[in-house]
PDB file of C-alpha atoms in Angstrom:
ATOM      1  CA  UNK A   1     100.586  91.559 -24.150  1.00 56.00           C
ATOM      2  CA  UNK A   2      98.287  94.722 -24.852  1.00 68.00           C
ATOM      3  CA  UNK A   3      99.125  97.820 -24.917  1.00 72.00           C
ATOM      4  CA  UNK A   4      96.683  98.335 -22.165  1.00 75.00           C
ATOM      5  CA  UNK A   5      98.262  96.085 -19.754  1.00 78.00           C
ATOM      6  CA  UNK A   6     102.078  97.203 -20.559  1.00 86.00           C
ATOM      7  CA  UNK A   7     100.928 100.617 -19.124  1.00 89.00           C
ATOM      8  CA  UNK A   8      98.880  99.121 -16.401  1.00 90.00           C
ATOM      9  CA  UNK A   9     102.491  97.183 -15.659  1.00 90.00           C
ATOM     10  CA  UNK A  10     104.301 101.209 -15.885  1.00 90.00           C
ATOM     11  CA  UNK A  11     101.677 102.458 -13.479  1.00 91.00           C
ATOM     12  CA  UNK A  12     102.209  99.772 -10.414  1.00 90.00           C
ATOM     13  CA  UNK A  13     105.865 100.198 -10.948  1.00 89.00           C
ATOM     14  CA  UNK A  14     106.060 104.076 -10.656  1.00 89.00           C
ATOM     15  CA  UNK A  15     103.077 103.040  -7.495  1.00 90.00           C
ATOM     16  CA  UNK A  16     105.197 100.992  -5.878  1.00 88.00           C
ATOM     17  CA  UNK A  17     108.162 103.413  -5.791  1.00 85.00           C
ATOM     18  CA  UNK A  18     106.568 106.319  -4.987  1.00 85.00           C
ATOM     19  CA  UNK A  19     107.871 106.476  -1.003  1.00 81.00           C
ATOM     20  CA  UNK A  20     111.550 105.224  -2.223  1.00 78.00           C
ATOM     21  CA  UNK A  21     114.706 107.439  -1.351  1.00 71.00           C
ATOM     22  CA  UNK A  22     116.391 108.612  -5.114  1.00 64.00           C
ATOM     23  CA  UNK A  23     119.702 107.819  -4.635  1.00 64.00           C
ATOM     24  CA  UNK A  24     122.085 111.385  -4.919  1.00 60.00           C
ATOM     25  CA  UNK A  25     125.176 111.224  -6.519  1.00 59.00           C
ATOM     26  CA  UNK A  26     127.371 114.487  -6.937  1.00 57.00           C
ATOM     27  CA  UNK A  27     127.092 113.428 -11.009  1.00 60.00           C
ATOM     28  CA  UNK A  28     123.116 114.199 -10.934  1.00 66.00           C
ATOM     29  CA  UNK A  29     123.271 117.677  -9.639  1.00 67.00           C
ATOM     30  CA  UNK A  30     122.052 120.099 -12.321  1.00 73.00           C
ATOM     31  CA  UNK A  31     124.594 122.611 -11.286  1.00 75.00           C
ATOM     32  CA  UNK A  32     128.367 122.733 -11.756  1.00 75.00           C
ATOM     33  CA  UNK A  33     130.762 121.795  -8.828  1.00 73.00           C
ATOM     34  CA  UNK A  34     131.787 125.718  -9.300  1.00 74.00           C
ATOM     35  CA  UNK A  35     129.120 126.947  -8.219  1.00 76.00           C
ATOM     36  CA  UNK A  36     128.637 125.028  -4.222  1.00 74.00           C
ATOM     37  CA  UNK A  37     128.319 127.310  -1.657  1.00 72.00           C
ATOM     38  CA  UNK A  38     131.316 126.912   0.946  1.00 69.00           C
ATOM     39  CA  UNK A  39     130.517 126.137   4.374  1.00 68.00           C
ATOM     40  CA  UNK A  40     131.494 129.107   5.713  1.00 72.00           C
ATOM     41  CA  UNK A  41     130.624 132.693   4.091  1.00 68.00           C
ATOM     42  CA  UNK A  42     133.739 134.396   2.652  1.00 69.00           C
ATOM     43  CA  UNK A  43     135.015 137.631   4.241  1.00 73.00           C
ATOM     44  CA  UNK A  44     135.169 141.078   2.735  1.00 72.00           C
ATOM     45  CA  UNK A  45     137.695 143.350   3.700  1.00 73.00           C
ATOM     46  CA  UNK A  46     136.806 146.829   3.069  1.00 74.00           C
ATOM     47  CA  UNK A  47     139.208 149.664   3.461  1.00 75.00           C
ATOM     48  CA  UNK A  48     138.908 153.384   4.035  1.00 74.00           C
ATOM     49  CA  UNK A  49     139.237 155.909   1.320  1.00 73.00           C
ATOM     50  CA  UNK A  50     142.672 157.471   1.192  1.00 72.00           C
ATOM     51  CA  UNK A  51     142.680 161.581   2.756  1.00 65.00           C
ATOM     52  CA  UNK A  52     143.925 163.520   0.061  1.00 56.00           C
ATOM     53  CA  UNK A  53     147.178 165.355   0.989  1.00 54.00           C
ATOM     54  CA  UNK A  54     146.733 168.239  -1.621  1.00 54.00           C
ATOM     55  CA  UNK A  55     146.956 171.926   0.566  1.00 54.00           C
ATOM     56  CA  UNK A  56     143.255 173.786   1.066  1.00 52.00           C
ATOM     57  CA  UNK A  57     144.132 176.230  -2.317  1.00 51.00           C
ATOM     58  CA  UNK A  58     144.616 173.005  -4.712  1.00 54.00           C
ATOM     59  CA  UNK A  59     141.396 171.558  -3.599  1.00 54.00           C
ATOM     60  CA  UNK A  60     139.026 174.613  -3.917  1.00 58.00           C
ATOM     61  CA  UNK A  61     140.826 174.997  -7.599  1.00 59.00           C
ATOM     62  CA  UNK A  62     140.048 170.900  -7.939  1.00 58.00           C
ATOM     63  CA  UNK A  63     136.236 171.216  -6.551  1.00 63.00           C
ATOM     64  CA  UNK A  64     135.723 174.848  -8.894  1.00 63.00           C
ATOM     65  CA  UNK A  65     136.547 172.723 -12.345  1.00 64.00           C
ATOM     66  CA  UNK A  66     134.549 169.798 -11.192  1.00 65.00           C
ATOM     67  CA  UNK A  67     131.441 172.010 -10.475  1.00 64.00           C
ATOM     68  CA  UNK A  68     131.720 173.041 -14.269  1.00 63.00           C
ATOM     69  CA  UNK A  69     131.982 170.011 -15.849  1.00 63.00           C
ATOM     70  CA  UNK A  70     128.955 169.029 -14.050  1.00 62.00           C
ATOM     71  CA  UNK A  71     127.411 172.115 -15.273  1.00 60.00           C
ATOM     72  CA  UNK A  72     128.166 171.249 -18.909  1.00 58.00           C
ATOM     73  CA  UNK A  73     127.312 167.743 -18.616  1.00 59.00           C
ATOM     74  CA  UNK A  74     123.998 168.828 -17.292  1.00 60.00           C
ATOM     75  CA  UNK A  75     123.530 170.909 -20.663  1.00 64.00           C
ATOM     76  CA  UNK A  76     123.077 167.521 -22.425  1.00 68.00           C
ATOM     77  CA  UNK A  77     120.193 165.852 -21.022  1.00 74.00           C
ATOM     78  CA  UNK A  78     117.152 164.635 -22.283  1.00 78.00           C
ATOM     79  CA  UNK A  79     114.046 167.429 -21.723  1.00 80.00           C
ATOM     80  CA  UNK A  80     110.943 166.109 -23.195  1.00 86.00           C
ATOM     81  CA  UNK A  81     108.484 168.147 -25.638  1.00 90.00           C
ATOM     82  CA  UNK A  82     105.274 169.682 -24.277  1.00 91.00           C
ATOM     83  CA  UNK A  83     102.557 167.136 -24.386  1.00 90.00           C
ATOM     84  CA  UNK A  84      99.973 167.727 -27.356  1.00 90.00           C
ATOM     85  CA  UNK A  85      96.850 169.682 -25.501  1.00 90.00           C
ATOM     86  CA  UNK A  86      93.719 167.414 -24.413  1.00 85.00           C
ATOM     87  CA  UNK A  87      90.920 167.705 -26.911  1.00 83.00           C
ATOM     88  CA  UNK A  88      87.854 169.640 -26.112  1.00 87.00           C
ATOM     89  CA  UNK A  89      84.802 168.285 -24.933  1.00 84.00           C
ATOM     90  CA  UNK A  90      81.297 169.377 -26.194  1.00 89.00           C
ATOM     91  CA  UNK A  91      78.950 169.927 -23.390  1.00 91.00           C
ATOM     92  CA  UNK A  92      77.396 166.711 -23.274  1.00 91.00           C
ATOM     93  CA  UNK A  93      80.291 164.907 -22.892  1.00 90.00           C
ATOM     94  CA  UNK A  94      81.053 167.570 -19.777  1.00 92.00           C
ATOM     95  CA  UNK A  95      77.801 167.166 -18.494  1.00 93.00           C
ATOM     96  CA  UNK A  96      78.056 163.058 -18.856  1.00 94.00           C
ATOM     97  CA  UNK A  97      81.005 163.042 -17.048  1.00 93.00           C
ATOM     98  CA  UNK A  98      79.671 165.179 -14.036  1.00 93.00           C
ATOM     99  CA  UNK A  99      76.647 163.197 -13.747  1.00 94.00           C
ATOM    100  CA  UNK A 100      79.127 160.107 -13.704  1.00 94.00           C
ATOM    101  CA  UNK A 101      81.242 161.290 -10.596  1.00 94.00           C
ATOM    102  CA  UNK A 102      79.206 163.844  -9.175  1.00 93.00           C
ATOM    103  CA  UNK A 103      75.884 161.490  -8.275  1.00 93.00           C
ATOM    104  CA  UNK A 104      77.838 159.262  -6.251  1.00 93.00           C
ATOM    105  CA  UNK A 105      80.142 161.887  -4.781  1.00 94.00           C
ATOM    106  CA  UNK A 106      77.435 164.084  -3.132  1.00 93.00           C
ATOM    107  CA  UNK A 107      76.252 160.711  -2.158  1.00 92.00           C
ATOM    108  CA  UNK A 108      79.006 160.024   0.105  1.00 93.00           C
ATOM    109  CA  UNK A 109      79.952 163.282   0.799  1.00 93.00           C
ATOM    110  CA  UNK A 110      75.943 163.260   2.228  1.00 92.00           C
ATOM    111  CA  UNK A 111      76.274 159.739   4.242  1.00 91.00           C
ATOM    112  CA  UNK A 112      79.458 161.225   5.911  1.00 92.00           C
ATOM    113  CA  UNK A 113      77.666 164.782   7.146  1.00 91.00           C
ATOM    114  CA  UNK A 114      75.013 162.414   8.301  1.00 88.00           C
ATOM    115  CA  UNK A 115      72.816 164.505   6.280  1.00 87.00           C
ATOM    116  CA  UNK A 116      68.890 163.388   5.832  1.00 87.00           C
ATOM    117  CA  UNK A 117      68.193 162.733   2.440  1.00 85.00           C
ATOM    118  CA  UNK A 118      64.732 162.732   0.698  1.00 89.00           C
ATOM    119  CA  UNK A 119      63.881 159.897  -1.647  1.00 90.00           C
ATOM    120  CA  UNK A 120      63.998 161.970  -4.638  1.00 92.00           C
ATOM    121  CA  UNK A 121      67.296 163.120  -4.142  1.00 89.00           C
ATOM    122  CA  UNK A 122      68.528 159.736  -3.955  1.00 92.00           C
ATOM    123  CA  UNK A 123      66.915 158.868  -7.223  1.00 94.00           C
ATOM    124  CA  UNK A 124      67.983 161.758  -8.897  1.00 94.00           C
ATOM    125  CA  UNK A 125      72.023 160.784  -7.424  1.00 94.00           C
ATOM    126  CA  UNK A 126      71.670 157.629  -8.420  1.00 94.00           C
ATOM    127  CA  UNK A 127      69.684 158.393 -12.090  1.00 95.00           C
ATOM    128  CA  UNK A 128      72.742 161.082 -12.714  1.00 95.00           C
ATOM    129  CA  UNK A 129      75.685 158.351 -12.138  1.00 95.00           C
ATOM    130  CA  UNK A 130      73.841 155.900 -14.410  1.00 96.00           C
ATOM    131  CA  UNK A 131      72.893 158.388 -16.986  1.00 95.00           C
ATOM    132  CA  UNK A 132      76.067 159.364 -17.259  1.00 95.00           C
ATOM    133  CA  UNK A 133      77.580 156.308 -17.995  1.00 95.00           C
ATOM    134  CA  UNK A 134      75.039 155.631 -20.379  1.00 94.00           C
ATOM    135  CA  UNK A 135      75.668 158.685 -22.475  1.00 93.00           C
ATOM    136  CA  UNK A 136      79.243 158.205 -22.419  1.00 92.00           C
ATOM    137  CA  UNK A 137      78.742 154.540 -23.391  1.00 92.00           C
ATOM    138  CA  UNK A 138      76.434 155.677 -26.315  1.00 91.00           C
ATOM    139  CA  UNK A 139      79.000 158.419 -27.408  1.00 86.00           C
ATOM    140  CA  UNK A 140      81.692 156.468 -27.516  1.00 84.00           C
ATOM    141  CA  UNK A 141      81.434 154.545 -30.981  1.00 72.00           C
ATOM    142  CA  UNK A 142      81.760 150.868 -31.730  1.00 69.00           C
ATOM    143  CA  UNK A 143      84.327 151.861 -34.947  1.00 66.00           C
ATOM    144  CA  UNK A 144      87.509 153.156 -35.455  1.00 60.00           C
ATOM    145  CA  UNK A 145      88.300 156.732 -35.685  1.00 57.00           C
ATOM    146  CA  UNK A 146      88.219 158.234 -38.674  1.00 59.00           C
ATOM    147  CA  UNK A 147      91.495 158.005 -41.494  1.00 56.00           C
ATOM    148  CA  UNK A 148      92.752 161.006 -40.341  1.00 55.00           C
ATOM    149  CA  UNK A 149      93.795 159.924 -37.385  1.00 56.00           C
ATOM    150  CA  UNK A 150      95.913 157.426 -38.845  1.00 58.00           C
ATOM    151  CA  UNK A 151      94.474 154.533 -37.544  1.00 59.00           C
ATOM    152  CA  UNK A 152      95.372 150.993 -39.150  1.00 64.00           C
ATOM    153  CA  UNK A 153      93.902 147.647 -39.058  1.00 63.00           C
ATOM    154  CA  UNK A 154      96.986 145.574 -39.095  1.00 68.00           C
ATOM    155  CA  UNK A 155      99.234 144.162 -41.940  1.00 69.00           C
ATOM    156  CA  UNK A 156      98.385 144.132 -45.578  1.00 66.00           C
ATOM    157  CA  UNK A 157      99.321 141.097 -47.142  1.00 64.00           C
TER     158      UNK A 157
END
C-alpha cells in the first residue's frame, strides 16, 4: 500500500461517519461530576440586618468617631502631580492646525445655514484643510527626537 491510498482509506472512513451519533458516556465529559448543575436552582435565604438596641446618645457618640476615622482615612489617598504643561507651538504649526479644522468646519457650519457659497470660497475651504495637513505632515519629521529627550532604540546587546 502507498502512502497515498492509506490516507485516501482515513478520508472515506471519517466520510462515512460524518452523520453518526458519538456515543456519550458520563467518563468523556471534560468537566468534573462536581461541577453538574442540579435540576432545580438552589435557594438563598437572606435575612434582615439586626436593629441595633443601643439608646439615641450611644449612637450619635458611635456615628461622631466613625465620621473621623473616615476623615483620617481620607488623608491617605492617592492625589496625582500636576501634568507637565503642553509645549508651545510656533505659528505655523497654529496656523496648520486651523487651516486643518477650520476649512471643513465653516464648511458645514455653511451647508447647515443653507448659506450660498461662491466657488472660490469653496476652494479656498477645501485648499486650507489640505494645506494644513500637508504642513503638519511635512513638520512632523521622519526621525526620532533628539537625545535629549531620552529616546532609545531598543536593547543593546
Amino acid at each position: 500500500m502507498t502512502p497515498q491510498s492509506d490516507e485516501d482509506e482515513v478520508w472515506r472512513q471519517i466520510v462515512a461517519s460524518f452523520n453518526d451519533t458519538a456515543e456519550r458516556d458520563s467518563a468523556d465529559q471534560p468537566w468534573p461530576d462536581s461541577e453538574n448543575v442540579p435540576a432545580e436552582p438552589l435557594r438563598r435565604v437572606v435575612k434582615p440586618p439586626e436593629e441595633f438596641d443601643e439608646p439615641a446618645g450611644e449612637r450619635d457618640e458611635a456615628d461622631q468617631e466613625s465620621e473621623e476615622e473616615d476623615e483620617e482615612q481620607s488623608e491617605g489617598h492617592f492625589v496625582p502631580p500636576e501634568p507637565p504643561p503642553l509645549p508651545k507651538l510656533d505659528l505655523t504649526t497654529k496656523l496648520a492646525w486651523v487651516a486643518l479644522f477650520g476649512g471643513p468646519a465653516y464648511l458645514l457650519f455653511a451647508a447647515v445655514a443653507d448659506w450660498h457659497m461662491e466657488g472660490w470660497v469653496l476652494f479656498t475651504a477645501v485648499a486650507a484643510f489640505i494645506g494644513g495637513f500637508v504642513a503638519l505632515v511635512v513638520r512632523m519629521g521622519d526621525g526620532p527626537p533628539g537625545n535629549d529627550g531620552g529616546w532609545d532604540d531598543g536593547a543593546v546587546l
